[in-house]
Amino acid sequence: MTHATTGWHVPEDDLRAYARGELEPPALWSADTHLTACATCRTALAGALDPVVLDAGWERLDAELDAPRPGFLESLLVRLGVADHTARLLAATPALRRSWLGAVLAVLLLTVAVAADRGTAGPPTLFLALAPLLPLAGVALSYGPALDPTYEMAVVAPVHGFRLLMIRTVAVLAAGLGLNGLATLALPGYGLRALAWLLPALALTALALTLTARLGPVLAPSLVGGGWVALLLAADAARAEDTAVPLAPFTAAGQGASAAVAVLAAGLLALFRDRFDVDRTRGV
Amino acid sequence: MTPTVSASGLSLHFGRTRALDDVSLRLSPGVTGLLGPNGAGKTTLLRVLATAVPADRGAFTVLGHDPATSRGRQEARRRLGYLPQAPGFHPDFSAFEFVDYVAILKELTDRTARHREVRRVLDEVGLGDVRGKRLKKLSGGMRQRVALAAALVGDPEFVVLDEPTVGLDPEQRMRFRELIAHAGEGRTVLLSTHQTEDVAMLCHRVVVLADGTVRFDGTPAELTARAAGRVWSSTERETGAKAGWRTGTGSFRNVGDPPAGAELLAPTLEDGYLLTLDGAGAEVTA
């Protein structure tokens, strides 16, 4: 039978899964919406089930219909396989909003344009210097009393603060590194040299999170970001005038140092994880 | 009866500022009011009891769990609801999405059960009809009710409310008082407030805090009784009064030690509160 407007009906397998309470989003959302408008599918659903299961199904449908449809980011995350409750936690992350990601993309496009304009004789220094700072800033914007409006409620929730931090960090890092990766693809002439931002990005982010446990979520990333810029300026001063030579952090030794810092900081972060469970950053 | 919260010798300093000094109290079911002037340490005490910040010294339990340990803290938080002084919102969330977000933080991960619970608490605070509206489009009073719904989601046994009626107009304040009274049925609610009316209308017990220390702990009637025989009326401002203010009739209402032959007045909770503060925040106005 054809639906009057769309021609689509809930597939029988989905109907059975729906009735058992086993249908997962986004197929669940489609079934919810369709069942409210399609008497045929409602009849099919009623005929396929015992009354107890059916009542539970209607109750669930009632609760689902009250829930507003999730926004773009949440829907996208669920379609990518993220659990709906995790998707909602991530939807509250400032650095995953379109405005932030758009700003990051704009900065990357500018730096890529500058790098492309200078040719491929030397390393794309500006791009390599800036790219690690973007994921760091994103992670810094994702957690803490100064930046998360619901921090006060989150810190007294039974969900461990470190777990929330990690959920958001992984998502923001994935988005930030993904954008950086796309920007890297726009610089094919540099080969692997254009990927030299990756290990410093991981090192800066891990180091900032570790220091956050001691210094708070504003001072720690600020210090780490400032330290990175100072390091690059010092490296620039040390390499004399040959701009074809990469800065020290982007050499093999520098990459090794970044990897070591990332691993060490990650270990310390795990050690300090309980410090994220209470607010140690301010007085009242 | 085992108290919901049992605290002993809680102290907390921020740098050289003493926020709490040897605070001990026990809370049991019903609404307990926490009164005190600005800077008395009310918010700090609430944040300590809500497990947001650890105390420097002292100990306390919430429903038998010790928040000083990681496991005890998590168990306490599972049975706790908290409305901060300035609750923050994600403005792009709807009322439903926001409460749903807090419900997830409270480990309600089953989608159907969680949505049912979110709907229940939004109905409880009278916002069932606007659950789909963006928070930025709701009035301040409605947003405050959304925050209360978030505090109540998961049916916590211990609810901490930090000045929830501040900034509300009189009608909204009355509505909010009804909600708090309802929330206090069968639960332990700790309500911080500046307003003695809140305490008089809602609380079975009141704690007065000043300079980080507990100045009074008893029933509202006992606090009122502290001012018996110490409130009087005069036509001129009494310099010897601890506090005094001109009333709508033009005469002065004074609290303190009345002069001989003074016209004594029936005391109120506010009179008892002002006498309890005794210089730690009471202002003489004219």
XYZ file of C-alpha atoms in Angstrom:
570
model
C 0.000 0.000 0.000
C 1.234 3.477 -0.855
C 1.266 6.381 1.538
C -0.864 9.275 0.287
C 1.992 11.773 0.163
C 5.359 10.082 0.406
C 4.704 6.542 -0.744
C 6.825 5.272 2.134
C 5.775 2.981 5.000
C 7.680 1.640 7.960
C 9.285 -1.638 6.820
C 7.892 -4.741 8.555
C 11.212 -5.564 10.212
C 11.418 -2.035 11.576
C 7.818 -2.243 12.809
C 8.586 -5.421 14.723
C 11.783 -3.922 16.161
C 9.848 -0.769 17.023
C 7.240 -2.732 18.921
C 9.922 -4.607 20.835
C 11.551 -1.268 21.740
C 14.672 -2.245 19.854
C 14.521 0.198 16.957
C 17.359 2.696 17.228
C 17.535 6.318 16.050
C 17.408 7.606 13.363
C 15.102 4.825 12.100
C 13.169 5.206 15.369
C 12.522 8.892 14.682
C 11.283 8.111 11.185
C 8.921 5.463 12.578
C 7.641 7.826 15.301
C 6.865 10.559 12.832
C 5.311 8.225 10.292
C 3.120 6.358 12.776
C 1.411 9.544 13.888
C 0.257 10.201 10.332
C -0.293 6.712 8.897
C -3.313 4.670 10.016
C -2.185 1.741 7.886
C 1.096 1.352 9.745
C -0.622 1.825 13.102
C -3.012 -0.988 12.231
C -0.138 -3.157 11.086
C 1.676 -2.437 14.334
C -1.397 -3.293 16.429
C -1.974 -6.550 14.572
C 1.540 -7.778 15.030
C 1.758 -7.552 18.785
C 0.350 -8.684 22.067
C -1.504 -5.972 24.022
C 1.120 -5.533 26.755
C 3.900 -4.928 24.295
C 1.603 -2.672 22.282
C 0.772 -0.513 25.321
C 4.470 -0.128 26.069
C 4.996 0.876 22.460
C 2.291 3.546 22.585
C 3.680 4.874 25.832
C 7.079 5.135 24.246
C 5.609 6.813 21.197
C 3.831 9.282 23.455
C 7.104 10.143 25.206
C 8.980 10.401 21.914
C 6.440 12.707 20.342
C 6.913 15.107 23.234
C 10.608 15.297 22.590
C 11.617 18.032 20.168
C 13.570 16.876 17.136
C 17.311 17.084 17.754
C 19.329 19.758 15.989
C 21.657 19.346 13.029
C 24.750 18.338 14.996
C 22.911 15.837 17.175
C 21.190 14.242 14.216
C 24.479 14.023 12.353
C 26.246 12.415 15.310
C 23.468 9.850 15.783
C 23.570 9.016 12.084
C 27.317 8.483 12.506
C 26.588 5.905 15.195
C 27.043 7.994 18.352
C 24.602 7.045 21.160
C 21.804 9.597 21.455
C 22.706 10.550 25.036
C 26.344 11.101 24.085
C 25.218 13.137 21.075
C 23.239 15.438 23.382
C 26.282 15.916 25.636
C 28.301 16.831 22.570
C 25.638 19.180 21.238
C 26.297 21.364 24.280
C 29.969 21.730 23.340
C 30.707 25.292 22.169
C 33.619 24.231 19.967
C 31.394 21.871 17.988
C 28.976 24.581 16.934
C 28.875 25.608 13.316
C 30.043 29.150 14.147
C 33.253 27.868 15.755
C 33.953 25.264 13.101
C 33.294 27.880 10.405
C 35.774 30.254 12.029
C 38.402 27.500 12.211
C 37.807 26.655 8.568
C 38.157 30.307 7.553
C 41.476 30.638 9.408
C 42.767 27.453 7.805
C 41.753 28.556 4.316
C 43.597 31.830 4.805
C 46.784 30.163 5.990
C 46.605 27.586 3.208
C 46.228 30.421 0.711
C 49.287 32.162 2.159
C 51.294 28.914 2.052
C 50.252 28.208 -1.545
C 51.154 31.743 -2.553
C 54.724 31.324 -1.274
C 55.397 28.217 -3.324
C 56.752 24.878 -2.109
C 60.445 25.648 -1.840
C 60.362 25.983 1.986
C 58.065 24.455 4.610
C 54.541 25.921 5.081
C 55.623 27.450 8.390
C 52.608 29.660 9.064
C 50.239 26.754 8.505
C 52.323 24.393 10.650
C 52.550 26.969 13.416
C 48.834 27.753 13.474
C 47.307 24.317 12.906
C 48.232 22.891 16.358
C 46.681 25.903 18.093
C 43.212 25.383 16.611
C 42.434 22.002 18.247
C 43.997 23.344 21.463
C 41.657 26.342 21.425
C 38.695 24.114 20.608
C 39.367 21.802 23.533
C 39.971 24.785 25.837
C 36.585 26.192 24.845
C 34.794 22.950 25.586
C 35.062 22.608 29.328
C 35.328 24.698 32.447
C 33.382 27.201 34.535
C 34.334 30.204 32.439
C 33.230 28.744 29.137
C 30.602 26.100 29.754
C 27.398 27.780 30.974
C 26.184 24.558 32.566
C 29.486 23.740 34.263
C 28.078 24.323 37.750
C 25.336 21.767 37.166
C 27.684 19.365 35.393
C 30.284 19.356 38.158
C 27.801 18.029 40.745
C 26.346 15.419 38.376
C 27.226 11.768 38.873
C 28.782 11.599 35.403
C 32.492 11.844 36.166
C 33.963 15.202 35.126
C 36.923 13.498 33.494
C 34.633 11.336 31.388
C 32.716 14.385 30.191
C 36.004 16.121 29.447
C 37.246 13.154 27.443
C 33.998 12.781 25.471
C 34.178 16.409 24.430
C 37.924 16.375 23.861
C 37.750 13.403 21.527
C 34.909 14.977 19.554
C 36.552 18.390 19.325
C 39.914 16.861 18.453
C 38.282 14.742 15.759
C 36.591 17.800 14.277
C 39.686 20.007 14.613
C 42.119 17.437 13.286
C 39.690 16.603 10.497
C 39.573 20.228 9.361
C 43.353 20.471 9.642
C 43.629 17.299 7.591
C 41.417 18.718 4.871
C 43.557 21.853 4.828
C 46.656 19.669 4.534
C 45.178 18.010 1.451
C 45.068 21.459 -0.114
C 48.871 21.578 0.102
C 49.848 18.479 -1.893
C 53.143 19.975 -3.061
C 54.616 19.739 0.431
C 54.094 16.012 0.828
C 54.445 14.685 4.371
C 56.057 17.945 5.503
C 52.573 19.467 5.609
C 51.546 16.927 8.262
C 54.151 18.101 10.763
C 51.410 19.913 12.746
C 49.784 16.681 13.918
C 52.109 15.602 16.739
C 52.520 19.145 18.101
C 48.701 19.466 18.079
C 48.346 16.318 20.171
C 51.175 17.385 22.483
C 49.792 20.878 23.065
C 46.288 19.587 23.713
C 47.406 16.849 26.110
C 49.748 19.220 27.932
C 47.053 21.895 28.288
C 44.552 19.385 29.689
C 47.108 18.091 32.171
C 47.962 21.586 33.344
C 44.237 22.398 33.544
C 44.036 20.040 36.497
C 46.413 22.401 38.319
C 46.014 25.820 36.738
C 42.415 25.857 35.573
C 40.830 25.793 32.122
C 41.743 29.350 31.108
C 45.311 29.819 32.330
C 46.578 26.374 31.287
C 45.716 26.510 27.559
C 46.762 30.173 27.444
C 50.179 29.312 28.843
C 50.589 26.329 26.536
C 49.529 28.334 23.477
C 51.833 31.186 24.467
C 54.659 28.722 25.087
C 54.193 27.237 21.622
C 54.422 30.671 19.985
C 57.505 31.526 22.070
C 59.114 28.215 21.102
C 58.526 28.893 17.415
C 59.931 32.416 17.682
C 63.029 31.058 19.433
C 63.404 28.343 16.796
C 63.019 30.935 14.062
C 65.750 33.057 15.603
C 68.024 30.017 15.897
C 67.800 28.838 12.282
C 69.466 32.001 10.913
C 68.196 33.211 7.571
C 67.697 30.041 5.575
C 63.880 29.842 5.418
C 64.079 26.588 3.480
C 65.156 24.853 6.705
C 62.173 23.784 8.835
C 61.809 25.153 12.355
C 63.080 22.806 15.062
C 59.620 21.542 16.137
C 58.964 20.374 12.586
C 62.184 18.414 12.197
C 62.397 14.692 12.967
C 63.847 15.441 16.418
C 61.148 18.000 17.096
C 58.441 15.550 16.077
C 59.930 12.961 18.414
C 59.884 15.483 21.249
C 56.234 16.288 20.511
C 55.324 12.611 20.610
C 57.128 12.199 23.941
C 55.355 15.225 25.435
C 51.988 13.923 24.201
C 52.513 10.495 25.772
C 53.873 11.873 29.038
C 51.077 14.429 29.339
C 48.425 11.807 28.586
C 49.830 9.639 31.375
C 49.806 12.504 33.856
C 46.287 13.444 32.768
C 45.064 9.959 33.591
C 46.822 10.239 36.958
C 45.120 13.566 37.756
C 41.686 12.541 36.492
C 39.957 12.876 39.873
C 40.851 16.567 39.989
C 38.238 17.177 37.283
C 35.534 15.845 39.584
C 35.226 19.012 41.689
C 35.591 22.715 40.991
C 39.017 23.748 42.246
C 39.235 26.815 40.092
C 37.487 29.584 41.985
C 36.175 30.940 45.210
C 32.829 32.516 45.989
C 15.717 9.458 62.167
C 18.965 9.382 60.184
C 19.611 12.883 58.846
C 19.889 13.394 55.095
C 22.953 15.564 55.608
C 25.213 15.540 58.626
C 28.051 18.092 58.609
C 30.637 18.707 61.271
C 33.297 21.439 61.512
C 33.247 22.507 57.862
C 35.786 25.224 57.101
C 36.885 26.703 53.805
C 39.232 29.559 52.953
C 39.759 31.266 49.620
C 43.205 32.759 49.954
C 43.014 34.900 53.095
C 39.226 35.067 53.020
C 37.442 32.845 55.503
C 34.304 31.669 53.696
C 33.216 28.989 56.178
C 34.360 28.579 59.749
C 33.551 25.436 61.719
C 30.036 24.968 60.351
C 28.090 22.027 61.739
C 24.496 21.165 60.876
C 22.122 18.315 60.241
C 19.390 18.385 57.627
C 16.307 16.188 57.562
C 13.298 15.977 55.196
C 11.371 19.200 54.651
C 12.489 22.663 53.556
C 15.319 24.236 55.563
C 16.000 27.920 54.926
C 19.525 29.306 54.903
C 19.421 33.019 55.702
C 22.295 35.440 55.720
C 23.546 38.745 54.348
C 25.692 39.057 51.230
C 29.089 37.474 51.773
C 27.867 35.387 54.707
C 29.070 32.182 53.033
C 25.660 30.830 52.001
C 26.640 29.994 48.433
C 29.929 28.494 49.588
C 28.150 26.271 52.100
C 25.649 25.188 49.467
C 28.423 24.414 46.972
C 30.266 22.355 49.582
C 27.129 20.393 50.505
C 26.318 19.952 46.804
C 29.818 18.409 46.424
C 30.936 21.073 43.926
C 33.883 22.205 46.069
C 35.672 20.331 48.846
C 36.021 21.851 52.313
C 39.477 22.525 53.747
C 38.518 20.951 57.045
C 35.594 19.075 58.556
C 33.456 16.258 57.222
C 29.938 15.614 56.074
C 27.768 12.852 54.710
C 24.885 12.947 52.261
C 22.445 10.097 52.788
C 25.219 8.185 54.509
C 27.781 8.703 51.726
C 31.058 10.534 52.284
C 31.696 12.980 49.415
C 35.374 13.181 50.380
C 35.865 9.872 48.562
C 35.387 9.425 44.833
C 32.874 6.624 45.275
C 30.970 8.404 48.059
C 30.844 11.593 46.013
C 29.344 9.786 43.051
C 26.768 8.013 45.226
C 25.807 11.315 46.882
C 25.495 13.007 43.491
C 23.146 10.293 42.267
C 20.677 11.396 44.931
C 21.255 15.128 44.699
C 19.572 17.965 42.808
C 21.231 21.383 42.576
C 19.975 24.740 41.376
C 22.943 27.136 41.337
C 22.656 30.841 42.096
C 23.097 31.786 38.446
C 22.186 28.706 36.445
C 23.715 28.769 32.974
C 21.912 27.605 29.878
C 22.778 26.659 26.365
C 20.573 29.256 24.686
C 19.979 27.171 21.581
C 18.516 24.332 23.625
C 14.798 24.070 24.160
C 13.470 23.614 27.700
C 13.087 19.907 26.988
C 16.586 19.559 25.530
C 18.160 21.346 28.478
C 16.451 19.201 31.113
C 17.197 16.159 28.967
C 20.870 17.195 28.943
C 20.940 17.409 32.740
C 19.116 14.070 32.958
C 21.894 12.504 30.883
C 24.468 14.009 33.243
C 22.491 12.267 35.995
C 23.049 8.963 34.212
C 19.516 8.525 32.841
C 20.635 6.990 29.593
C 17.564 5.002 28.595
C 15.958 7.319 26.055
C 12.306 6.425 26.659
C 12.505 6.463 30.450
C 14.530 9.657 30.367
C 12.073 11.465 28.115
C 9.219 10.367 30.339
C 11.059 11.760 33.372
C 11.863 15.035 31.589
C 8.212 15.438 30.667
C 7.207 14.702 34.272
C 9.415 17.379 35.817
C 8.534 19.976 33.185
C 4.856 19.316 33.899
C 5.622 19.554 37.624
C 6.996 23.090 37.235
C 4.162 24.069 34.903
C 6.174 24.238 31.700
C 4.744 21.240 29.883
C 3.205 23.459 27.225
C 6.396 25.312 26.352
C 8.837 22.405 26.498
C 9.734 22.804 22.829
C 10.520 26.532 23.090
C 14.111 27.744 22.899
C 15.405 28.895 26.280
C 16.388 32.276 24.894
C 12.724 32.895 24.092
C 11.503 32.154 27.623
C 11.127 34.789 30.354
C 13.554 34.904 33.282
C 10.962 33.319 35.568
C 10.339 30.505 33.122
C 14.050 29.856 32.704
C 14.338 29.667 36.487
C 11.564 27.060 36.491
C 13.432 25.125 33.799
C 16.482 25.158 36.081
C 14.323 23.898 38.952
C 13.027 21.123 36.707
C 16.633 20.216 35.927
C 17.384 20.080 39.662
C 14.395 17.801 40.245
C 14.978 15.434 37.334
C 15.734 11.932 38.546
C 13.685 12.519 41.716
C 16.626 13.377 44.030
C 16.262 12.974 47.778
C 18.385 16.027 48.615
C 17.790 19.275 46.720
C 19.975 22.367 47.061
C 18.454 25.662 45.861
C 20.649 28.765 45.838
C 18.533 31.933 45.940
C 16.005 30.708 43.386
C 13.594 33.618 43.870
C 16.096 36.420 43.210
C 15.090 38.572 40.262
C 11.548 37.228 40.068
C 8.541 39.525 40.183
C 6.085 39.020 43.083
C 3.742 36.772 41.101
C 6.577 34.589 39.844
C 7.993 34.482 43.362
C 4.701 33.186 44.745
C 4.527 30.592 41.973
C 8.084 29.521 42.723
C 7.335 29.216 46.423
C 4.508 26.838 45.627
C 6.899 24.743 43.554
C 9.505 24.663 46.312
C 6.883 23.707 48.895
C 5.780 20.876 46.608
C 9.401 19.813 46.045
C 9.907 19.666 49.812
C 7.242 17.016 50.297
C 9.154 13.845 51.114
C 12.526 15.370 50.236
C 15.208 17.334 52.022
C 15.444 20.808 50.489
C 18.078 23.347 51.503
C 16.975 26.790 50.347
C 19.343 29.743 50.434
C 17.599 33.088 50.415
C 17.855 36.743 51.370
C 14.148 36.941 51.961
C 12.657 36.165 55.331
C 9.260 35.848 53.608
C 10.556 32.775 51.793
C 11.521 31.222 55.112
C 8.306 32.212 56.856
C 6.177 30.674 54.106
C 8.179 27.576 53.258
C 10.559 26.375 55.911
C 10.147 24.126 58.908
C 13.628 25.086 59.996
C 16.027 27.988 59.478
C 19.786 28.358 59.711
C 21.267 31.879 59.912
C 24.793 32.220 58.578
C 27.020 35.282 58.979
C 30.765 35.671 58.431
C 30.962 31.992 57.624
C 29.586 30.825 60.958
C 26.193 29.508 62.039
C 24.469 32.159 64.186
C 21.150 30.380 64.620
C 19.739 26.934 63.934
C 16.109 26.257 64.855
C 12.516 26.743 63.796
C 11.203 29.993 62.290
C 9.043 30.396 65.403
C 12.135 30.176 67.615
C 13.919 32.765 65.479
C 10.894 35.062 65.744
C 10.754 34.508 69.510
C 14.288 35.888 69.827
C 12.797 39.320 69.157
C 9.968 39.055 71.699
C 9.994 42.204 73.836
C 12.725 43.751 71.667
C 10.669 45.428 68.956
C 9.059 48.780 69.542
C 7.540 51.709 67.772
C 8.644 55.346 68.038
C 7.906 58.618 66.328
C 11.587 59.525 66.024
C 14.552 57.476 64.987
C 16.016 55.675 68.007
C 19.791 55.954 68.026
C 20.079 53.124 70.532
C 18.292 50.592 68.310
C 20.311 47.866 66.595
C 18.169 48.418 63.495
C 15.293 50.708 62.714
C 13.295 51.820 59.742
C 10.402 54.118 58.941
C 7.189 52.211 58.229
C 4.360 53.125 55.904
C 2.494 54.836 58.746
C 5.382 57.268 59.269
C 6.455 55.826 62.639
C 9.721 53.990 63.212
C 9.973 50.258 63.856
C 12.990 49.534 66.033
C 14.691 46.337 67.123
C 17.171 46.104 69.961
C 16.890 46.920 73.619
C 13.809 49.122 74.043
C 13.810 52.120 76.366
C 11.555 52.071 79.406
C 7.918 52.624 78.547
C 8.413 51.927 74.844
C 5.408 50.790 72.810
C 6.269 47.145 72.149
C 5.241 45.470 68.899
C 4.678 41.851 67.978
C 7.938 40.479 66.581
C 8.353 39.026 63.093
C 10.832 36.583 61.652
C 12.728 39.497 60.116
C 13.114 41.126 63.553
C 14.562 37.916 64.954
C 16.881 37.618 61.963
C 18.182 41.190 62.349
C 18.822 40.701 66.057
C 20.610 37.439 65.342
C 22.928 39.152 62.900
C 23.614 41.869 65.487
C 25.995 43.954 63.434
C 26.999 41.297 60.933
C 24.925 42.808 58.166
C 21.999 44.561 59.847
C 21.630 48.083 58.533
C 19.908 50.949 60.222
C 17.784 52.756 57.694
C 15.620 55.832 57.932
